[in-house]
Short mmCIF file of C-alpha atoms in Angstrom, two decimals:
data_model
loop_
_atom_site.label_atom_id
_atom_site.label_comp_id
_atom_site.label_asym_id
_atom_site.label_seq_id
_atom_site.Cartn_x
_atom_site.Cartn_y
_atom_site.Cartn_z
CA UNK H 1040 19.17 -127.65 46.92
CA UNK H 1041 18.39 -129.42 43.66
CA UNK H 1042 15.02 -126.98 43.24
CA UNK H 1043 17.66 -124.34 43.91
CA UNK H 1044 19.87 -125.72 41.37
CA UNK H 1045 17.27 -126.81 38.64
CA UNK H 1046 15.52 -123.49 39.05
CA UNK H 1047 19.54 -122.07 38.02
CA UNK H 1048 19.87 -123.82 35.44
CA UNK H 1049 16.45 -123.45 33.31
CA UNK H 1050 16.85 -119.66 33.82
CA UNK H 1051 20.55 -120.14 32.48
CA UNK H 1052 19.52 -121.77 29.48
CA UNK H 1053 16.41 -119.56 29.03
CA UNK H 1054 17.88 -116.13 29.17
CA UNK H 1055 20.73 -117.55 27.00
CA UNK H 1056 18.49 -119.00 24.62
CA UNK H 1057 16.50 -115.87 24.59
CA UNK H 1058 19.74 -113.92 23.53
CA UNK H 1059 18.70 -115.66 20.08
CA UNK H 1060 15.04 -115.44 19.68
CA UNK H 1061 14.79 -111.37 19.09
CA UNK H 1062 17.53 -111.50 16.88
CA UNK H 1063 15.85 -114.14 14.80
CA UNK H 1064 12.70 -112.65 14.74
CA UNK H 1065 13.58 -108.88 14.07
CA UNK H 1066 16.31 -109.78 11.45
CA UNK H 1067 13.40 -112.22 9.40
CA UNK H 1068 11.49 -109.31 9.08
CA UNK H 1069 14.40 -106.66 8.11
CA UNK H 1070 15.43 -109.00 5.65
CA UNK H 1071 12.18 -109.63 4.16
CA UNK H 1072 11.72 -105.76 3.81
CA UNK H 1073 15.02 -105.50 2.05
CA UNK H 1074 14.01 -108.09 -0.21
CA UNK H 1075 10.50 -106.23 -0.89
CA UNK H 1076 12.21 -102.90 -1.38
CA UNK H 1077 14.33 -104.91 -4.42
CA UNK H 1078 11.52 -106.44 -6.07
CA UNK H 1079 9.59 -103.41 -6.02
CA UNK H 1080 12.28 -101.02 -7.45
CA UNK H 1081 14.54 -103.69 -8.63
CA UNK H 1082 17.47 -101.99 -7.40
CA UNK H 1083 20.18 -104.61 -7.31
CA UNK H 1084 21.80 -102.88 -4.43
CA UNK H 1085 18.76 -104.19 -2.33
CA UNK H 1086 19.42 -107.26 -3.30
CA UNK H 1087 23.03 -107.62 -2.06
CA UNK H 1088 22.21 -106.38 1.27
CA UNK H 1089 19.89 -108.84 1.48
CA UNK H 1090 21.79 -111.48 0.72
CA UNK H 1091 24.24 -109.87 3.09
CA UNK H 1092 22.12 -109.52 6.51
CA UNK H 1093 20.48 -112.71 5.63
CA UNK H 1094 23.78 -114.47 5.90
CA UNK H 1095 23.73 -113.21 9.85
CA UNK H 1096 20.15 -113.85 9.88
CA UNK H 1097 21.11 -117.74 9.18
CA UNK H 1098 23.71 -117.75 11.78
CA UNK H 1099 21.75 -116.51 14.52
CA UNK H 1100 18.79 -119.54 13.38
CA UNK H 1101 21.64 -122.40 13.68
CA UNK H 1102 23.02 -121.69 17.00
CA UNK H 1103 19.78 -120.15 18.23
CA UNK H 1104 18.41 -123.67 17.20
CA UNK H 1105 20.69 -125.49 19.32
CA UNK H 1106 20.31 -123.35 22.51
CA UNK H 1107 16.36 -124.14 21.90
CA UNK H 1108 16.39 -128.13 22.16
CA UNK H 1109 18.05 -128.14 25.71
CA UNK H 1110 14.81 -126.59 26.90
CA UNK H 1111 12.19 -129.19 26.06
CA UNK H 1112 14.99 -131.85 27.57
CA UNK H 1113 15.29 -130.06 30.79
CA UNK H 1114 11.28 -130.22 30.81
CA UNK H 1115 11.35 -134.09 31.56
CA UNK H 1116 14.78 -134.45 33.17
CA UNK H 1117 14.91 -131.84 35.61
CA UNK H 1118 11.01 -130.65 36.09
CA UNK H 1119 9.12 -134.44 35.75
CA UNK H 1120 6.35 -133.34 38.04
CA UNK H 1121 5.76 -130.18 36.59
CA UNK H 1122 5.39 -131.54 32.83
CA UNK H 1123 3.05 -133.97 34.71
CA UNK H 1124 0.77 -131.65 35.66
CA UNK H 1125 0.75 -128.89 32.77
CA UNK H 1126 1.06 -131.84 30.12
CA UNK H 1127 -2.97 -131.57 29.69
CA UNK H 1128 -2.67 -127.85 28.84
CA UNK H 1129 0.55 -127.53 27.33
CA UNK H 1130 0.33 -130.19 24.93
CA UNK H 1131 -1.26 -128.23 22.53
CA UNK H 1132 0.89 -125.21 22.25
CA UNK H 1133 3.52 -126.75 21.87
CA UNK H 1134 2.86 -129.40 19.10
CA UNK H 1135 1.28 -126.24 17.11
CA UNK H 1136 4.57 -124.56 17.48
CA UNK H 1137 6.87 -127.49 16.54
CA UNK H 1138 4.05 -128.39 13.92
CA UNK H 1139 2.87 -125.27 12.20
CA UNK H 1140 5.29 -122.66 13.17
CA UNK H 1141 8.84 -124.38 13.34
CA UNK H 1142 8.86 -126.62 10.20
CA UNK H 1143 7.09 -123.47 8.46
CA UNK H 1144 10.52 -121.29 9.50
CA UNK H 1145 13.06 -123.98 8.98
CA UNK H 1146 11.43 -125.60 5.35
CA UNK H 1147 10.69 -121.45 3.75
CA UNK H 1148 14.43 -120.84 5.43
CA UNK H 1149 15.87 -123.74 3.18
CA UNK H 1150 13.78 -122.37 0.30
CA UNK H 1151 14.88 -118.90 0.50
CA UNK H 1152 18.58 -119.89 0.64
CA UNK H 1153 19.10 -122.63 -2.17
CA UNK H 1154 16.49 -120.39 -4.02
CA UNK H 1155 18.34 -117.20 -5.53
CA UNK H 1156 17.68 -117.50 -9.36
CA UNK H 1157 16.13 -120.99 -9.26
CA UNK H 1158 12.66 -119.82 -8.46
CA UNK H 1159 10.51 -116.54 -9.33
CA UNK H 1160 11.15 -113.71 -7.78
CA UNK H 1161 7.84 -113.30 -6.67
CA UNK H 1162 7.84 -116.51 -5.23
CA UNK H 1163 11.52 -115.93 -3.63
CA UNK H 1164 10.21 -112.98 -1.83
CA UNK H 1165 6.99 -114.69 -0.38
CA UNK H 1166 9.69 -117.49 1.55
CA UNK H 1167 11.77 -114.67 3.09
CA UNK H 1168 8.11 -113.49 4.62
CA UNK H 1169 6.96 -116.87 5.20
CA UNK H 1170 10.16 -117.28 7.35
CA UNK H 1171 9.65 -113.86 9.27
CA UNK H 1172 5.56 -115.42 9.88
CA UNK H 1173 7.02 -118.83 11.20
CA UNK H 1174 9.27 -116.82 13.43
CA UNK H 1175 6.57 -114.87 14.82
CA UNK H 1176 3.93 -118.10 15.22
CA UNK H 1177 6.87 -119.68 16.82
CA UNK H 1178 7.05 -117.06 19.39
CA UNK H 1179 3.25 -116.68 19.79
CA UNK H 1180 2.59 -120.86 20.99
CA UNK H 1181 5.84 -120.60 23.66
CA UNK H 1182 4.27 -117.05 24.87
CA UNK H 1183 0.89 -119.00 25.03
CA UNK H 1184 2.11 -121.73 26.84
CA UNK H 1185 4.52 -119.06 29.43
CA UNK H 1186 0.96 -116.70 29.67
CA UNK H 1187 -0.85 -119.87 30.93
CA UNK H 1188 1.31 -120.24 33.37
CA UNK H 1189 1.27 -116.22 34.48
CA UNK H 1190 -1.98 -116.19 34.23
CA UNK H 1191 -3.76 -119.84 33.87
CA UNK H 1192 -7.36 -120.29 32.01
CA UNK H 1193 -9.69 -122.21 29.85
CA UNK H 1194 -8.77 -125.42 32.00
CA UNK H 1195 -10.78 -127.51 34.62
CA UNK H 1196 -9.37 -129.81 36.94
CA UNK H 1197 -9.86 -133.59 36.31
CA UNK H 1198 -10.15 -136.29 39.19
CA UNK H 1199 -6.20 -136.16 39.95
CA UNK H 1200 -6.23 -132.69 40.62
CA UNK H 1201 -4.53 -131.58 36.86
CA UNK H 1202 -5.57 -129.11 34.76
CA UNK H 1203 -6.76 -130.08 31.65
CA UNK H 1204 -7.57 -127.68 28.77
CA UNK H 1205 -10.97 -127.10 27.64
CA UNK H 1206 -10.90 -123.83 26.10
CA UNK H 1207 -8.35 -123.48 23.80
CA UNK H 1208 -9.44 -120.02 22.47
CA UNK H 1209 -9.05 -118.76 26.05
CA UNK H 1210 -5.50 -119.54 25.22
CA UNK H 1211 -5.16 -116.75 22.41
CA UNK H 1212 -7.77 -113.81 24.20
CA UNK H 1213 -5.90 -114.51 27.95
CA UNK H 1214 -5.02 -110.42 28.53
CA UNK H 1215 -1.17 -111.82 29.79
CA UNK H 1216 -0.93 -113.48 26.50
CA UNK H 1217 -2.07 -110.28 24.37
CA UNK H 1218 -0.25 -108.11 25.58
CA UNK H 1219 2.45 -110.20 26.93
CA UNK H 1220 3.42 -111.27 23.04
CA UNK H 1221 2.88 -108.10 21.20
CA UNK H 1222 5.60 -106.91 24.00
CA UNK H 1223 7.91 -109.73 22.74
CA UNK H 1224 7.34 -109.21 19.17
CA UNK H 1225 8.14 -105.42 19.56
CA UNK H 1226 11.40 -105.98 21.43
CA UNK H 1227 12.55 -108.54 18.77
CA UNK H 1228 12.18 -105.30 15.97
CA UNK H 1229 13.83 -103.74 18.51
CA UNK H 1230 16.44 -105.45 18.82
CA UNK H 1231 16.99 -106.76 14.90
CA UNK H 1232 16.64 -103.09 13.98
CA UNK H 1233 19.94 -102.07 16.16
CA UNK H 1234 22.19 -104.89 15.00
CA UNK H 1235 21.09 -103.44 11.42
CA UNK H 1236 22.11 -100.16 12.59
CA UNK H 1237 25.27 -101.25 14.17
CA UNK H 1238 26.63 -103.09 11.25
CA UNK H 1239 25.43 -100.13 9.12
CA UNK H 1240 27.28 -97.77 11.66
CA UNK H 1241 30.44 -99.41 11.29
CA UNK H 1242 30.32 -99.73 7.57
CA UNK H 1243 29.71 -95.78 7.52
CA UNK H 1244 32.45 -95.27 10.06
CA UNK H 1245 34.49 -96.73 7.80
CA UNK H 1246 33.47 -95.01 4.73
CA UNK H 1247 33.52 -98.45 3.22
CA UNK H 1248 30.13 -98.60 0.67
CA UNK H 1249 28.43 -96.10 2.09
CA UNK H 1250 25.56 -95.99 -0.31
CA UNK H 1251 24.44 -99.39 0.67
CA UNK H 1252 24.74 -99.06 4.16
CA UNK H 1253 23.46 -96.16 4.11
CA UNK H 1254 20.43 -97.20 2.89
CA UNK H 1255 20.37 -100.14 5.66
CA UNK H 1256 20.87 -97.38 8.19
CA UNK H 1257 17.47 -95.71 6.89
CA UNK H 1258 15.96 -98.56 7.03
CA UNK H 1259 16.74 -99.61 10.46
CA UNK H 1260 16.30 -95.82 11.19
CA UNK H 1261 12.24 -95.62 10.05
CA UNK H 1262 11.44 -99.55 11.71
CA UNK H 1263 12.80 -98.54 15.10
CA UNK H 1264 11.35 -95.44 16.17
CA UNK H 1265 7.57 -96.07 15.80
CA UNK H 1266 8.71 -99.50 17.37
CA UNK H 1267 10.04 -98.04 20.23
CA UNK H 1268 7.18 -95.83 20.65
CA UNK H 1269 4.32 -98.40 20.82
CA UNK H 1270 6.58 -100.62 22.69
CA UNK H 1271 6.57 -97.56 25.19
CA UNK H 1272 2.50 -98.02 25.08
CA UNK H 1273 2.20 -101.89 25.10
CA UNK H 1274 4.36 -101.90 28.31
CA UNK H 1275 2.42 -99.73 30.32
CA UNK H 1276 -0.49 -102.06 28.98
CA UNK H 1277 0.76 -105.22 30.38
CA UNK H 1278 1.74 -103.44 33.42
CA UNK H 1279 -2.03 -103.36 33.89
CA UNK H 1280 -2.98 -106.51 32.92
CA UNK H 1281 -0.31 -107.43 35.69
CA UNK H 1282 -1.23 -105.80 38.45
CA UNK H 1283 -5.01 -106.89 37.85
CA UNK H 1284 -3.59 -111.01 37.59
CA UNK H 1285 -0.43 -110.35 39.59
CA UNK H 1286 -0.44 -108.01 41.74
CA UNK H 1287 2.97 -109.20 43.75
CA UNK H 1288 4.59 -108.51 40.95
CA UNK H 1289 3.96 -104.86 40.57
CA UNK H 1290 3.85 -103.85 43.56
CA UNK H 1291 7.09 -105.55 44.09
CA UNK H 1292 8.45 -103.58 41.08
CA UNK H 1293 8.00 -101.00 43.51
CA UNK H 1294 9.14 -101.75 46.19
CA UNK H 1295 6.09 -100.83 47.47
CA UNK H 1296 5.28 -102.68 50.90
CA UNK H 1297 1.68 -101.04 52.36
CA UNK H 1298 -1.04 -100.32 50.07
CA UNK H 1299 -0.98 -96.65 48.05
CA UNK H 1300 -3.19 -94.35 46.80
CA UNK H 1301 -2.39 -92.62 44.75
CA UNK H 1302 1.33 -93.75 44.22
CA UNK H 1303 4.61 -92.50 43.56
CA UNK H 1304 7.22 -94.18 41.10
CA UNK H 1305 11.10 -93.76 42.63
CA UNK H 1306 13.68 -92.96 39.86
CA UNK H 1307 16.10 -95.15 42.07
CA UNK H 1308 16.31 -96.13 45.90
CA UNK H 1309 18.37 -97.23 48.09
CA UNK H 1310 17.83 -100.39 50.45
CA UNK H 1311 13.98 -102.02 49.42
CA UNK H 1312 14.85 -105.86 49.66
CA UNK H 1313 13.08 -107.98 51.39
CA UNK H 1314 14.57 -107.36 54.88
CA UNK H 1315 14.11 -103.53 54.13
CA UNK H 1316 10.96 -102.37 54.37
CA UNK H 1317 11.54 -98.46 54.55
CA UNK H 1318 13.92 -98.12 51.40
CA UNK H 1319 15.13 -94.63 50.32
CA UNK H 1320 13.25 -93.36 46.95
CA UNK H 1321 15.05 -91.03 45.26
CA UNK H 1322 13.55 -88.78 42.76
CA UNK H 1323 9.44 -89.89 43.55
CA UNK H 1324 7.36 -88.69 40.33
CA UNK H 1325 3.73 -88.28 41.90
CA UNK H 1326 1.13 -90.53 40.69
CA UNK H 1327 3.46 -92.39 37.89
CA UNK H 1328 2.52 -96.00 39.73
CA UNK H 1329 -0.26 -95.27 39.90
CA UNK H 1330 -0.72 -94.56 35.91
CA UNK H 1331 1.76 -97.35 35.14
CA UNK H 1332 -0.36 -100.14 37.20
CA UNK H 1333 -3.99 -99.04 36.96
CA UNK H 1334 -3.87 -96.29 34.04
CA UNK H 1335 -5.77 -94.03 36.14
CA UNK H 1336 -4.47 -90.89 38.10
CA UNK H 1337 -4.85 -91.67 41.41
CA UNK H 1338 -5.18 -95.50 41.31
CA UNK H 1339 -4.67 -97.48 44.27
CA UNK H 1340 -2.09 -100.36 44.44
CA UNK H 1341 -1.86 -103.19 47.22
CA UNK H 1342 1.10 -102.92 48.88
CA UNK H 1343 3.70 -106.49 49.57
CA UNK H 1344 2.59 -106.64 53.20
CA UNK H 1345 -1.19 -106.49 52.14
CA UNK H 1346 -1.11 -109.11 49.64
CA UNK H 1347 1.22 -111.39 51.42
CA UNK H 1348 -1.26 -111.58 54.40
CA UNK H 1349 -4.19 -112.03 51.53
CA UNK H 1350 -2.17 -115.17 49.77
CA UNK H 1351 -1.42 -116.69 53.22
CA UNK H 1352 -5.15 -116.53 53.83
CA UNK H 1353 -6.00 -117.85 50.52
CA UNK H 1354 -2.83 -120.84 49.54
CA UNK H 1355 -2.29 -121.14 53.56
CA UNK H 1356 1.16 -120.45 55.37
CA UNK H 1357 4.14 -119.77 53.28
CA UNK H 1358 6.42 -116.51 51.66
CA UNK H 1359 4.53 -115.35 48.21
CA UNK H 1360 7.05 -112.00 48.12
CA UNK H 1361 9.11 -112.59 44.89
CA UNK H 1362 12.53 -111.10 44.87
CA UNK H 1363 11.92 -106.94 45.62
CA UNK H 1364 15.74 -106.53 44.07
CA UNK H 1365 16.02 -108.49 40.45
CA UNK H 1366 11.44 -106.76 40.43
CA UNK H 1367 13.05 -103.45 41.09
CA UNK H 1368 15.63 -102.88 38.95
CA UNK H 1369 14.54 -105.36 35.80
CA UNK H 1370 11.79 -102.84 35.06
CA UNK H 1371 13.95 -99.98 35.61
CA UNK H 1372 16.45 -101.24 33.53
CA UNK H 1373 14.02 -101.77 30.78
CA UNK H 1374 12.29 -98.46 30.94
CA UNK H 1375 15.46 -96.17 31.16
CA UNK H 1376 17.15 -98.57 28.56
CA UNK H 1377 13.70 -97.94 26.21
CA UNK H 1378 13.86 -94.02 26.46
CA UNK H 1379 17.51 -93.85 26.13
CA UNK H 1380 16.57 -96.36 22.63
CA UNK H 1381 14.14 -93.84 21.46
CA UNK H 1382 15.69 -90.39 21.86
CA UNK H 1383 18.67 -91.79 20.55
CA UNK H 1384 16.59 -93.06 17.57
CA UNK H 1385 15.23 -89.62 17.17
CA UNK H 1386 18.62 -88.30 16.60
CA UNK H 1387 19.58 -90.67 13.89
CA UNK H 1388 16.34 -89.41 12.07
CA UNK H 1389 17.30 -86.09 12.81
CA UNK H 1390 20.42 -86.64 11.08
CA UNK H 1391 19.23 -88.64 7.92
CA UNK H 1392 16.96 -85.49 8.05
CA UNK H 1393 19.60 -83.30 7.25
CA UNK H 1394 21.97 -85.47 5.25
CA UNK H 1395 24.01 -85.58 8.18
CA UNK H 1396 23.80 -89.56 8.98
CA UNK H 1397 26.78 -90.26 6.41
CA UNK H 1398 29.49 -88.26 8.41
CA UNK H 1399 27.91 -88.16 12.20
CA UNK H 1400 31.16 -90.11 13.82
CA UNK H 1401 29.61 -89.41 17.00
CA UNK H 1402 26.44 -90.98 16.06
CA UNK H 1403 27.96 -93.71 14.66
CA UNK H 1404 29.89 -94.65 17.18
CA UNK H 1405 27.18 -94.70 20.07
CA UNK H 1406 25.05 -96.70 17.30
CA UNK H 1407 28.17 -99.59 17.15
CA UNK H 1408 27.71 -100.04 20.73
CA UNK H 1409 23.73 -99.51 21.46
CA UNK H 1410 23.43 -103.35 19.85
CA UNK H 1411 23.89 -104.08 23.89
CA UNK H 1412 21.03 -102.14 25.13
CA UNK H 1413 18.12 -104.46 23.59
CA UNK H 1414 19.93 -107.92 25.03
CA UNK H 1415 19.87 -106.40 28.64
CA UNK H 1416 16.53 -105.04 27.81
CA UNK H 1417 15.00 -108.55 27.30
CA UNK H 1418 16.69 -110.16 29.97
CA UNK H 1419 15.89 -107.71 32.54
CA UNK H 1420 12.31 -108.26 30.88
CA UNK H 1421 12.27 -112.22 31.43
CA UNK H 1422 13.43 -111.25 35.34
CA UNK H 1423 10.78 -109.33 35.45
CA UNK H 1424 8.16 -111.92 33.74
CA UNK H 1425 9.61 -115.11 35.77
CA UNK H 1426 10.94 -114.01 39.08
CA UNK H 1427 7.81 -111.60 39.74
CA UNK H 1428 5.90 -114.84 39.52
CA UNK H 1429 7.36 -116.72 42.27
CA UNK H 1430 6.81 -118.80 44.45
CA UNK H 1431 4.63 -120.28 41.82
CA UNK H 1432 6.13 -121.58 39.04
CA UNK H 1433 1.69 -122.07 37.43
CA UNK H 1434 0.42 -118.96 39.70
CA UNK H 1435 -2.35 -120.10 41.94
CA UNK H 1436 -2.18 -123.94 40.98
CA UNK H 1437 1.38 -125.29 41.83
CA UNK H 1438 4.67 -123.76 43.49
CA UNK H 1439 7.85 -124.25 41.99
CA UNK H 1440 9.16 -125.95 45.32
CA UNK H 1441 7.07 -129.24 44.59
CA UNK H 1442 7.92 -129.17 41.14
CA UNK H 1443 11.08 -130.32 40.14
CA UNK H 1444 12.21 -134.13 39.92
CA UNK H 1445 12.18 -135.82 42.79
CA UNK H 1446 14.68 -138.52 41.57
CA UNK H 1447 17.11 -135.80 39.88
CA UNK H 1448 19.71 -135.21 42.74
CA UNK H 1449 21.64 -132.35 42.89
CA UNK H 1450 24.61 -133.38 42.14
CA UNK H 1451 23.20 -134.57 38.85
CA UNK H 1452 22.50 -131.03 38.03
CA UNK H 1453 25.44 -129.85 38.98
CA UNK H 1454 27.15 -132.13 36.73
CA UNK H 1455 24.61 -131.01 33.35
CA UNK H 1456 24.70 -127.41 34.50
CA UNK H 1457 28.34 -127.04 34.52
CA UNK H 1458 28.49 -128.69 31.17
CA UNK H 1459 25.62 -127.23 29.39
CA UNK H 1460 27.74 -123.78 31.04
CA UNK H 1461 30.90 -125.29 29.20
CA UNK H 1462 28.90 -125.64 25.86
CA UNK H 1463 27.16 -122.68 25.62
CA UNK H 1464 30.04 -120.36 26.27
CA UNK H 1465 32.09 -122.58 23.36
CA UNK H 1466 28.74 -121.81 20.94
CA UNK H 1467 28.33 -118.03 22.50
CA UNK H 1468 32.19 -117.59 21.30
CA UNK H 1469 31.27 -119.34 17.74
CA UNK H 1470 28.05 -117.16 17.31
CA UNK H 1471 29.99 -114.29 18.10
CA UNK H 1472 33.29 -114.82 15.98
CA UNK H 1473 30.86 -116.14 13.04
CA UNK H 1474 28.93 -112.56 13.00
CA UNK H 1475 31.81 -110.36 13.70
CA UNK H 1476 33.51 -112.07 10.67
CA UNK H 1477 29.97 -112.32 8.00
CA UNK H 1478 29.48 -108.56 9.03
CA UNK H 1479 32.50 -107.36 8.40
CA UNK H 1480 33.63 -109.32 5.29
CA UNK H 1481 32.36 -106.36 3.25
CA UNK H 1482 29.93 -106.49 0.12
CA UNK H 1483 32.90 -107.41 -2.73
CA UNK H 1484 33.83 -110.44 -0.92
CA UNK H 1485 30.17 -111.84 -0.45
CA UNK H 1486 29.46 -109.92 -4.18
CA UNK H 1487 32.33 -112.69 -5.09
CA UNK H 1488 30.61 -115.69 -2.78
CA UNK H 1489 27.28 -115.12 -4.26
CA UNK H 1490 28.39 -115.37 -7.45
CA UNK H 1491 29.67 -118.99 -6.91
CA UNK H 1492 27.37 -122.06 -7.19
CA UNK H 1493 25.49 -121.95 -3.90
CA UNK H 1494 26.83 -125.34 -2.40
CA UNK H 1495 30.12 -124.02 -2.59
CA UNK H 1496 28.97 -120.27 -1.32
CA UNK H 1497 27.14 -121.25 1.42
CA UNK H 1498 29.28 -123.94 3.02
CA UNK H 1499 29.99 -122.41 5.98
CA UNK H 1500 26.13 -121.30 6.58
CA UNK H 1501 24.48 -124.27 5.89
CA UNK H 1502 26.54 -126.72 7.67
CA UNK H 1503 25.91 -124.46 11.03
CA UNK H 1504 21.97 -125.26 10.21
CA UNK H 1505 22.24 -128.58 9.42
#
């Protein structure tokens, strides 16, 4: 029960956490382009938009902050024998991320805001990318540290049985890693370039300043759809990678419970779990798993049943079939979520095409709500990433059963999950309310804040970060 329970609770804080990240990430760079686009043409309409999506970008970094810290806490409190044994490899990462990537974000952050007209414009614009390059390095050591545990390497064992690292370069070429972070990276644009749309949408919808959210639109516009379309490329990529490392996984994306070749990919089924081995597929393309998992034609995949009697062979008696459900329909929900993203991205650019994006009401009101798709995108994507890998929580080297804390009881989790529960829906609400209100306040009224000293403008922003 308290495995149960701990296991609950990290993903609650993770995926919630995660809510954050992309935001942070694609918004750093959106702004920083803004910000280029001024100093290069000096067009001080540039300038107040960024000013005006860097106010949400600030936001999102202060609560996304908060959600963060609760993480490394739960590490010790709630998974003691797990830190224990990846302390040797992990170690690294993560002081390089608190070290060179976090107090490179948060220092250039404070730079870039207390800097308007106190330091060179040149030297303004190089913070705003220095921010969007901490955000990214600070993504890159956590996705290290998470592909190590997918896919574990450039360790050896020492006499207690721990890995310890003695490769730290096979930390940045491990294949899960590559591909695994270029995949995070994209969805953050992703996702940064629809909540530019969305509040660009609205504005339009409004008619309310429609040159300069018009331009914001464009913007958002030319960033997503070559985005989308290498995302498209890097996720059949990793699906490689992870069928060659984890094969479970795939094949329970599938469904697929006795070894294929070559294989179909169902649109939908019904039944599939794990008490279900003869679901009903619905709409088979022939050969699509086949492509998606080996990136040949007719490549064979092992099927559930196959590798389950291989593992108990291997790790001895026990159930390695992760959850065929959440496998199932995460990466269904992420692929029908990423074509849906790019034709409907291909419209917009059809319309700015034409002329048309100013008065599409249609278009604009599809884009206000689309800002959803890219949050259940990434979650169904860390389902996917983290439930696919069970039992194990470091695959091959230690199961999540015997890694929690032994002296943690469950009620003690119970107790911090309901109120870390409690919290985050207060500072979900407060993220929310703070966004909806910065992104609609319009251009005169932060025209009128921006004019003021900047202690006095940016009260409510920088007490959230400090």
């Amino acid at each position: 029960m308290a495995n149960d329970l701990a296991r609950w609770q990290f993903a609650t804080t993770s995926i919630y956490h995660f809510l954050f990240v992309p935001v942070t990430i694609g918004l750093a760079f959106l702004v920083a382009i803004l910000e280029t686009t001024w100093y290069r043409t000096d067009n001080p309409d540039y300038k107040r938009m960024t000013r005006f999506f860097g106010t949400l970008l600030l936001i999102n970094v202060a609560i996304g902050v908060v959600t963060g810290l609760v993480q490394e806490f739960e590490f010790g409190m709630n998974w003691s024998v797990y830190s224990r044994f990846v302390g040797g490899v992990f170690g690294a990462p993560l002081a390089m991320e608190g070290l060179a990537a976090f107090f490179l974000e948060s220092t250039f952050l404070g730079l870039w805001l207390f800097g308007w007209d106190r330091i060179p414009k040149r030297v303004h614009l190089a913070t705003i990318w220095a921010v969007s390059a901490g955000t990214m390095l600070s993504a890159m050591f956590i996705l290290m540290a998470n592909s190590w545990m997918q896919h574990p390497v450039g360790y050896r064992l020492n006499h207690a049985g721990q890995p310890v690292l003695n490769n730290i370069w096979a930390l940045f070429v491990n294949p899960t890693f590559v591909w695994g972070y270029a995949h995070v990276i994209l969805a953050s644009l992703i996702t940064g370039c629809l909540v530019m749309l969305a509040v660009s949408a609205w504005y339009l919808r409004k008619e309310d300043h429609v040159e300069s959210f018009h331009r914001t639109g464009k913007v958002a516009l030319v960033v997503l759809i070559p985005t989308i379309v290498i995302q498209l490329s890097v996720g059949n990529q990793l699906g490689e990678v992870e069928n060659h490392y984890q094969p479970m996984k795939i094949a329970a994306a599938e469904a697929q419970w006795n070894s294929c070749k070559p294989c179909s990919f169902s649109m939908f089924q019904i039944g599939g779990g794990r008490n279900d081995k003869t679901p009903s597929q619905i709409i088979e393309i022939p050969h699509l798993l086949s492509v998606l998992a080996t990136g040949t034609w007719s490549g064979p995949v092992t099927g559930l049943n196959q590798l389950q009697a291989q593992y108990q062979k291997k790790y001895g008696p026990g159930n390695y079939v992760p959850d065929v459900f959440i496998q199932y329909w995460s990466i269904r929900v992420m692929a029908y979520l990423a074509t849906l993203i790019l034709l409907f991205a291909l419209w917009g650019a059809w319309l700015l095409y034409r002329g048309r994006l100013r008065h599409a009401r249609l278009f604009q009101s599809l884009a206000i709500w689309a800002v959803v798709t890219p949050f259940l995108m990434n979650t169904a994507g860390w389902l996917l990433t983290e439930s696919g890998r069970q039992p194990w929580i470091v695959q091959g080297l230690q199961k999540t059963v015997n890694a929690n804390s032994p002296s943690v009881t469950a009620t003690d989790i119970w107790i911090s999950l309901i109120a870390l529960v409690l919290v985050y829906i207060v500072l979900g609400a407060v993220d929310l309310v703070l966004m909806l209100r910065y992104s609609r306040r319009g251009l005169a009224q932060a025209d009128a804040e921006a004019a003021e000293p900047v202690l006095g403008a940016s009260a409510p922003v920088h007490a959230l970060t400090y």
